[in-house]
């Protein structure tokens, strides 16, 4: 691993290591990424080998205590991300419209990113030695996209001949003390119904080390040309999924005192059923898969409204949201106005025409659709945009339009609203958020 920076005053600096030097091994263990580096240098003594300007050098490092050694690297990985070798019948990236940023089309399937950033992996590009390393280093938890435990069906769904074979790694990880979170992307008529029951029965035997299981419906956009045909779930088929998931969740609760198995919020919305109460979701273990997100948002929003707030003057604001969250956002804004009449929020529900299909989540709303559907319809001089609509840069939508450009196009200020319900309520009750102001012509 090539060193990018060395912390001033660190033990690495004391050895004379610097940017450009390459760490080769610790105690004869090859260093492939930051996980190797952190694990093997977290010791009071170790043998270090590195390539420096004048050749290979070695040190027997003796330290007063364990902890950071002082080297920083260009990336966490030390090499490139491990790309996905599957061609899943439900892959959302394959359904992206053309002309977006190149980085959005990259499919990663990297166990290191699973531990470091919570990404989900299929394990199809992993070998036995990588499972051994996870267990040896106790890299836990690991997030796995299971989809089905039927080996033949998994091969078909992932379009990868190793799809079924690598299911053997699940019990190995669990037996090795590794906690696992599982994701099931359900395709109507493919891995739901009896196949879903089989999958949940198999995973149930691996609980509680399989500590959470979430099911989400396959997303369908208008860009599925030459891809496996998918039929979106309707109210009746969504209700069937909920019934199966809740049945197995009840069994988990009986066995372990915890539900573990959860349908995502989208199933309840599609089925026309109310989102379960807060206690259903326990520790909210699967928020990233949209499990309990709406319940938690509402709880935090309403809890914040119960706190005393001093409001000076009045505030008028427009906000945008996706179709799925729209009923909840309208409900919360009405309650905000009821308790604080001087705050008036107009909610604009944005239909996702950019992706089309059954895409209704707020996180996939683009500036293109906001402009098309809000131009000339805003009731105030400020537009609130949920932060979840913006990429990592926090100022750019999926279609590469920035908040500044959106503000200029609509002739308003753009106010970036926090994601959590409590933070958003506080933001609406006060001013001073990050604002993208309209540029002067």
Coordinates of C-alpha atoms in Angstrom, one line a residue:
X1 CA 0.0 0.0 0.0
X2 CA 1.4 3.3 -1.1
X3 CA 1.5 6.0 1.7
X4 CA -0.3 9.3 0.8
X5 CA 0.3 11.1 4.2
X6 CA 2.1 10.4 7.5
X7 CA 0.6 11.9 10.6
X8 CA 3.0 14.5 12.3
X9 CA 4.6 13.1 15.5
X10 CA 3.5 9.5 14.7
X11 CA 5.5 6.4 15.1
X12 CA 5.5 6.0 11.3
X13 CA 7.1 9.4 11.0
X14 CA 9.7 8.5 13.6
X15 CA 10.8 5.5 11.4
X16 CA 11.3 7.9 8.5
X17 CA 8.3 6.8 6.5
X18 CA 6.8 9.4 4.2
X19 CA 4.5 10.0 1.2
X20 CA 5.3 7.7 -1.7
X21 CA 6.8 4.9 0.4
X22 CA 5.0 1.6 0.1
X23 CA 4.1 -0.7 3.0
X24 CA 4.6 -4.3 1.9
X25 CA 3.9 -6.5 4.9
X26 CA 3.4 -6.7 8.7
X27 CA 4.7 -9.9 10.4
X28 CA 4.9 -11.4 6.8
X29 CA 1.2 -10.7 6.2
X30 CA 0.8 -8.9 2.9
X31 CA -1.1 -5.6 3.1
X32 CA -3.8 -5.3 0.5
X33 CA -6.0 -2.6 2.0
X34 CA -6.7 -0.5 5.1
X35 CA -8.4 -3.4 6.8
X36 CA -5.1 -5.4 6.7
X37 CA -3.1 -2.3 7.7
X38 CA -5.4 -1.5 10.7
X39 CA -5.6 -5.1 11.9
X40 CA -1.9 -6.0 11.7
X41 CA -0.5 -2.7 13.0
X42 CA -2.8 -2.6 16.0
X43 CA -0.2 -4.3 18.2
X44 CA 2.6 -3.3 20.6
X45 CA 5.1 -5.1 18.5
X46 CA 5.4 -6.2 14.8
X47 CA 7.8 -6.6 12.0
X48 CA 7.3 -4.1 9.2
X49 CA 8.6 -4.3 5.6
X50 CA 8.4 -1.3 3.3
X51 CA 9.7 -0.1 0.0
X52 CA 11.4 3.3 0.4
X53 CA 13.4 5.5 -1.9
X54 CA 16.7 3.5 -1.4
X55 CA 15.1 0.1 -1.6
X56 CA 13.5 -2.4 0.8
X57 CA 13.7 -1.7 4.5
X58 CA 12.6 -3.6 7.5
X59 CA 11.9 -2.7 11.2
X60 CA 11.1 -4.5 14.4
X61 CA 8.5 -2.0 15.8
X62 CA 8.2 -1.8 19.6
X63 CA 5.4 0.4 20.9
X64 CA 4.2 1.5 24.4
X65 CA 0.6 0.9 23.5
X66 CA -1.6 -0.3 20.7
X67 CA -3.4 2.2 18.4
X68 CA -3.0 4.1 15.1
X69 CA 0.5 3.8 13.6
X70 CA 0.3 7.0 11.6
X71 CA 0.0 6.2 7.9
X72 CA -2.8 7.5 5.7
X73 CA -3.6 6.2 2.2
X74 CA -5.2 7.6 -1.0
X75 CA -8.1 5.2 -0.6
X76 CA -9.4 2.9 2.1
X77 CA -9.0 0.0 -0.3
X78 CA -5.4 0.2 -1.5
X79 CA -6.6 -0.9 -4.9
X80 CA -9.6 -0.4 -7.1
X81 CA -13.1 -1.3 -6.0
X82 CA -14.1 -4.9 -6.7
X83 CA -16.7 -4.6 -9.5
X84 CA -19.9 -6.7 -9.7
X85 CA -19.7 -9.8 -11.9
X86 CA -23.5 -10.4 -11.9
X87 CA -26.2 -9.4 -14.4
X88 CA -29.1 -9.5 -12.0
X89 CA -32.6 -9.5 -13.5
X90 CA -33.6 -6.7 -11.1
X91 CA -30.4 -4.5 -11.3
X92 CA -31.4 -0.8 -11.0
X93 CA -28.1 0.4 -12.5
X94 CA -28.9 -1.4 -15.7
X95 CA -32.1 0.6 -15.9
X96 CA -30.5 4.0 -15.6
X97 CA -31.2 6.5 -18.4
X98 CA -28.2 7.3 -20.7
X99 CA -26.2 10.5 -20.3
X100 CA -25.7 10.5 -16.5
X101 CA -22.4 10.7 -14.6
X102 CA -20.1 7.8 -15.4
X103 CA -19.6 7.0 -11.7
X104 CA -23.3 6.2 -11.4
X105 CA -23.0 3.3 -13.8
X106 CA -20.3 1.5 -11.8
X107 CA -21.5 -1.6 -9.9
X108 CA -19.4 -2.5 -6.9
X109 CA -19.6 -5.8 -5.1
X110 CA -16.8 -5.4 -2.5
X111 CA -16.9 -7.0 0.9
X112 CA -14.6 -4.2 2.2
X113 CA -17.1 -1.6 1.3
X114 CA -19.8 -3.7 3.1
X115 CA -17.9 -3.4 6.4
X116 CA -16.6 0.2 5.9
X117 CA -19.7 1.8 4.4
X118 CA -22.6 -0.6 4.7
X119 CA -22.8 -1.6 1.0
X120 CA -24.6 -4.9 0.2
X121 CA -22.6 -7.7 -1.5
X122 CA -23.7 -10.9 -3.3
X123 CA -20.4 -12.8 -2.5
X124 CA -20.1 -14.1 -6.1
X125 CA -16.7 -12.6 -6.6
X126 CA -15.4 -13.9 -3.2
X127 CA -13.2 -17.0 -2.5
X128 CA -12.6 -19.1 0.6
X129 CA -9.5 -17.1 1.7
X130 CA -11.6 -13.9 1.7
X131 CA -14.2 -15.5 4.0
X132 CA -11.3 -16.8 6.2
X133 CA -9.9 -13.2 6.4
X134 CA -13.3 -11.8 7.4
X135 CA -13.6 -14.3 10.2
X136 CA -9.9 -13.9 11.3
X137 CA -10.2 -10.1 11.5
X138 CA -13.8 -10.3 12.8
X139 CA -15.0 -7.9 10.2
X140 CA -18.5 -7.6 11.4
X141 CA -21.3 -6.9 10.5
X142 CA -21.3 -7.9 6.8
X143 CA -24.3 -6.9 4.6
X144 CA -25.4 -9.5 2.1
X145 CA -27.8 -9.4 -0.8
X146 CA -29.3 -12.8 -0.5
X147 CA -32.5 -12.5 -2.6
X148 CA -33.1 -16.3 -2.4
X149 CA -31.6 -19.3 -0.7
X150 CA -32.6 -21.6 -3.6
X151 CA -29.2 -22.2 -5.3
X152 CA -30.7 -22.8 -8.8
X153 CA -33.0 -19.7 -8.6
X154 CA -30.1 -17.5 -7.3
X155 CA -28.0 -18.5 -10.3
X156 CA -30.9 -17.5 -12.5
X157 CA -31.6 -14.2 -10.7
X158 CA -28.0 -13.1 -10.6
X159 CA -27.1 -14.6 -14.0
X160 CA -23.9 -15.9 -12.4
X161 CA -23.0 -19.6 -12.2
X162 CA -21.5 -19.0 -8.7
X163 CA -24.7 -17.5 -7.4
X164 CA -25.8 -20.7 -5.7
X165 CA -22.4 -22.0 -4.8
X166 CA -21.5 -19.0 -2.6
X167 CA -24.6 -19.5 -0.4
X168 CA -22.3 -21.9 1.6
X169 CA -20.5 -18.8 2.9
X170 CA -23.6 -17.6 4.9
X171 CA -23.4 -20.4 7.6
X172 CA -19.6 -20.1 7.6
X173 CA -19.7 -16.5 8.5
X174 CA -22.4 -17.0 11.1
X175 CA -20.4 -19.9 12.7
X176 CA -17.3 -17.7 12.7
X177 CA -19.1 -15.1 14.8
X178 CA -19.8 -12.6 12.1
X179 CA -23.1 -10.7 12.3
X180 CA -25.0 -10.6 9.0
X181 CA -27.6 -8.2 7.7
X182 CA -29.6 -9.6 4.7
X183 CA -31.4 -7.9 1.8
X184 CA -34.0 -9.5 -0.4
X185 CA -35.0 -7.8 -3.6
X186 CA -38.3 -9.4 -4.5
X187 CA -39.4 -9.9 -8.1
X188 CA -43.1 -10.6 -8.6
X189 CA -43.7 -14.2 -9.4
X190 CA -40.0 -15.1 -9.2
X191 CA -38.7 -15.2 -5.6
X192 CA -41.8 -14.3 -3.6
X193 CA -44.6 -16.6 -2.4
X194 CA -43.3 -20.1 -1.6
X195 CA -39.8 -19.2 -2.6
X196 CA -39.9 -16.3 -0.1
X197 CA -41.1 -18.8 2.6
X198 CA -38.1 -21.1 1.7
X199 CA -35.6 -18.2 1.9
X200 CA -37.0 -17.0 5.3
X201 CA -37.1 -20.5 6.7
X202 CA -33.4 -21.0 5.8
X203 CA -32.3 -17.7 7.2
X204 CA -34.4 -18.2 10.3
X205 CA -32.1 -21.1 11.2
X206 CA -29.1 -18.7 11.1
X207 CA -30.6 -16.2 13.5
X208 CA -29.8 -14.3 15.7
X209 CA -26.3 -13.9 14.1
X210 CA -28.3 -13.0 11.0
X211 CA -29.5 -10.0 12.8
X212 CA -31.8 -8.4 10.3
X213 CA -33.6 -9.3 7.1
X214 CA -35.3 -6.7 4.9
X215 CA -37.4 -7.3 1.7
X216 CA -37.8 -4.5 -0.9
X217 CA -39.7 -4.6 -4.2
X218 CA -37.8 -4.6 -7.5
X219 CA -37.6 -1.1 -8.9
X220 CA -38.8 -0.7 -12.5
X221 CA -37.9 2.3 -14.6
X222 CA -38.8 3.1 -18.2
X223 CA -35.3 2.0 -19.3
X224 CA -35.6 -1.8 -19.3
X225 CA -35.0 -2.4 -23.0
X226 CA -33.6 -5.9 -23.6
X227 CA -33.8 -6.7 -19.8
X228 CA -35.7 -9.4 -18.0
X229 CA -39.4 -8.4 -18.0
X230 CA -40.6 -7.3 -14.5
X231 CA -44.2 -6.9 -13.4
X232 CA -44.5 -4.2 -10.6
X233 CA -46.2 -5.2 -7.4
X234 CA -49.8 -4.1 -6.9
X235 CA -51.9 -3.8 -3.7
X236 CA -52.9 -7.5 -3.5
X237 CA -49.4 -8.9 -4.2
X238 CA -47.8 -6.4 -1.8
X239 CA -50.2 -7.5 0.9
X240 CA -49.2 -11.1 0.3
X241 CA -45.5 -10.2 0.8
X242 CA -46.3 -8.3 4.0
X243 CA -48.3 -11.3 5.4
X244 CA -45.4 -13.7 4.8
X245 CA -42.8 -11.3 6.2
X246 CA -44.8 -10.5 9.3
X247 CA -45.5 -14.2 9.9
X248 CA -41.8 -15.0 10.0
X249 CA -41.1 -11.9 12.0
X250 CA -43.5 -13.1 14.6
X251 CA -41.7 -16.4 14.7
X252 CA -38.4 -14.6 15.2
X253 CA -39.8 -12.6 18.0
X254 CA -41.0 -15.8 19.7
X255 CA -37.6 -17.4 19.3
X256 CA -35.3 -14.5 20.1
X257 CA -37.4 -11.7 21.5
X258 CA -36.7 -9.6 18.4
X259 CA -38.5 -9.4 15.1
X260 CA -35.4 -9.5 12.8
X261 CA -37.5 -9.8 9.6
X262 CA -39.1 -6.6 8.2
X263 CA -40.9 -5.5 5.0
X264 CA -39.8 -2.1 3.7
X265 CA -42.2 0.8 4.0
X266 CA -43.0 0.6 0.3
X267 CA -44.9 -2.6 0.7
X268 CA -47.3 -1.0 3.1
X269 CA -47.8 2.0 0.9
X270 CA -48.5 -0.2 -2.2
X271 CA -50.9 -2.4 -0.2
X272 CA -52.7 0.6 1.3
X273 CA -51.9 -0.5 4.8
X274 CA -50.8 1.7 7.6
X275 CA -47.1 1.8 8.5
X276 CA -46.6 -0.3 11.7
X277 CA -46.0 1.5 15.0
X278 CA -42.6 2.4 16.3
X279 CA -42.2 -0.7 18.5
X280 CA -42.5 -2.9 15.4
X281 CA -39.1 -1.7 14.2
X282 CA -37.3 -2.1 17.5
X283 CA -33.7 -0.8 16.7
X284 CA -34.5 0.4 13.2
X285 CA -31.7 -2.0 11.9
X286 CA -32.6 -1.6 8.2
X287 CA -33.2 2.1 7.7
X288 CA -31.0 2.1 4.6
X289 CA -33.4 -0.3 2.9
X290 CA -36.4 2.0 3.8
X291 CA -37.6 -0.2 6.7
X292 CA -39.3 2.0 9.3
X293 CA -37.9 5.2 7.8
X294 CA -41.3 6.9 7.6
X295 CA -42.3 5.9 11.1
X296 CA -39.0 7.2 12.5
X297 CA -39.3 10.4 10.5
X298 CA -42.8 11.1 11.8
X299 CA -41.8 10.3 15.4
X300 CA -38.8 12.6 15.4
X301 CA -40.7 15.3 13.6
X302 CA -43.7 15.3 16.0
X303 CA -41.4 14.9 19.1
X304 CA -39.6 18.1 18.0
X305 CA -42.8 20.0 17.6
X306 CA -43.6 19.1 21.2
X307 CA -40.5 21.0 22.4
X308 CA -40.8 24.7 23.1
X309 CA -39.8 27.0 20.2
X310 CA -39.8 30.7 20.0
X311 CA -40.8 31.9 16.6
X312 CA -40.2 35.5 15.4
X313 CA -42.2 36.7 12.5
X314 CA -43.6 34.4 9.8
X315 CA -42.1 32.0 7.3
X316 CA -43.5 30.8 4.0
X317 CA -41.8 28.0 2.2
X318 CA -42.3 25.6 -0.7
X319 CA -40.9 22.0 -0.4
X320 CA -40.6 19.1 -2.8
X321 CA -40.9 15.4 -2.1
X322 CA -41.4 12.1 -4.0
X323 CA -44.7 10.4 -4.5
X324 CA -44.1 7.7 -1.9
X325 CA -43.4 10.1 1.0
X326 CA -45.9 12.7 -0.1
X327 CA -48.9 11.7 2.1
X328 CA -46.6 11.7 5.2
X329 CA -44.9 15.0 4.3
X330 CA -48.3 16.7 3.8
X331 CA -49.5 15.3 7.1
X332 CA -46.4 16.6 9.0
X333 CA -46.5 20.1 7.3
X334 CA -50.2 20.4 8.2
X335 CA -49.4 19.5 11.9
X336 CA -46.5 22.1 11.8
X337 CA -48.9 24.7 10.6
X338 CA -51.6 23.8 13.2
X339 CA -49.1 24.2 16.0
X340 CA -47.3 27.2 14.5
X341 CA -49.8 29.1 12.2
X342 CA -47.2 31.6 11.3
X343 CA -45.3 28.9 9.3
X344 CA -46.8 27.9 6.0
X345 CA -45.4 25.2 3.9
X346 CA -46.7 24.2 0.5
X347 CA -45.8 20.6 -0.5
X348 CA -45.1 19.9 -4.2
X349 CA -45.3 16.2 -5.0
X350 CA -42.8 15.4 -7.8
X351 CA -43.7 12.6 -10.2
X352 CA -40.5 10.9 -11.3
X353 CA -40.7 11.2 -15.1
X354 CA -36.9 11.2 -15.4
X355 CA -36.7 7.5 -14.5
X356 CA -40.4 6.6 -15.1
X357 CA -41.8 3.2 -14.2
X358 CA -42.7 2.7 -10.5
X359 CA -40.0 4.9 -9.1
X360 CA -41.5 7.1 -6.3
X361 CA -38.8 7.5 -3.7
X362 CA -37.6 11.0 -2.8
X363 CA -33.9 10.1 -3.2
X364 CA -34.3 9.6 -6.9
X365 CA -36.1 12.9 -7.7
X366 CA -34.1 15.0 -10.1
X367 CA -33.8 18.7 -10.6
X368 CA -35.1 18.2 -14.2
X369 CA -38.5 17.0 -12.8
X370 CA -38.5 19.7 -10.1
X371 CA -38.1 22.4 -12.7
X372 CA -40.7 20.9 -15.1
X373 CA -43.3 20.5 -12.4
X374 CA -42.6 23.5 -10.2
X375 CA -41.8 26.3 -12.7
X376 CA -44.4 29.1 -12.2
X377 CA -46.2 27.2 -9.4
X378 CA -44.1 28.1 -6.3
X379 CA -45.9 30.2 -3.7
X380 CA -42.9 31.6 -1.9
X381 CA -39.4 32.8 -2.6
X382 CA -37.8 29.7 -1.0
X383 CA -37.8 26.1 -2.1
X384 CA -36.9 23.4 0.4
X385 CA -35.1 20.4 -1.0
X386 CA -34.5 17.3 1.1
X387 CA -30.8 16.4 1.4
X388 CA -31.6 12.9 0.3
X389 CA -32.1 14.1 -3.2
X390 CA -28.5 15.3 -3.4
X391 CA -25.5 13.2 -4.1
X392 CA -22.3 13.0 -1.9
X393 CA -21.3 16.5 -2.9
X394 CA -24.5 17.7 -1.1
X395 CA -25.2 20.3 -3.8
X396 CA -25.8 18.2 -7.0
X397 CA -28.8 16.1 -8.1
X398 CA -28.6 12.8 -9.9
X399 CA -29.0 14.6 -13.3
X400 CA -25.9 16.7 -12.5
X401 CA -27.9 19.9 -11.9
X402 CA -26.7 21.8 -8.8
X403 CA -28.8 23.6 -6.2
X404 CA -27.4 26.9 -7.5
X405 CA -28.6 26.1 -11.0
X406 CA -32.0 25.0 -9.7
X407 CA -32.3 28.3 -7.7
X408 CA -31.3 30.3 -10.7
X409 CA -33.8 28.5 -13.0
X410 CA -36.7 28.8 -10.6
X411 CA -35.8 32.3 -9.4
X412 CA -35.9 31.3 -5.7
X413 CA -33.6 30.5 -2.8
X414 CA -33.0 26.8 -2.4
X415 CA -32.9 25.6 1.2
X416 CA -31.4 22.1 1.8
X417 CA -33.5 20.3 4.4
X418 CA -32.0 17.7 6.7
X419 CA -33.0 14.1 6.2
X420 CA -34.1 13.2 9.8
X421 CA -37.6 14.3 11.0
X422 CA -36.3 16.1 14.1
X423 CA -33.6 18.0 12.2
X424 CA -36.1 18.9 9.5
X425 CA -38.6 20.2 12.0
X426 CA -36.0 22.3 13.7
X427 CA -34.9 23.7 10.3
X428 CA -38.4 24.7 9.4
X429 CA -38.8 26.4 12.8
X430 CA -35.8 28.5 12.3
X431 CA -33.7 30.1 9.6
X432 CA -29.9 29.9 8.9
X433 CA -29.7 26.7 6.8
X434 CA -27.3 26.3 4.0
X435 CA -28.9 28.3 1.2
X436 CA -28.1 28.2 -2.5
X437 CA -29.0 31.8 -3.6
X438 CA -30.2 32.8 -7.0
X439 CA -27.3 34.1 -9.0
X440 CA -27.6 37.5 -10.5
X441 CA -27.7 37.6 -14.3

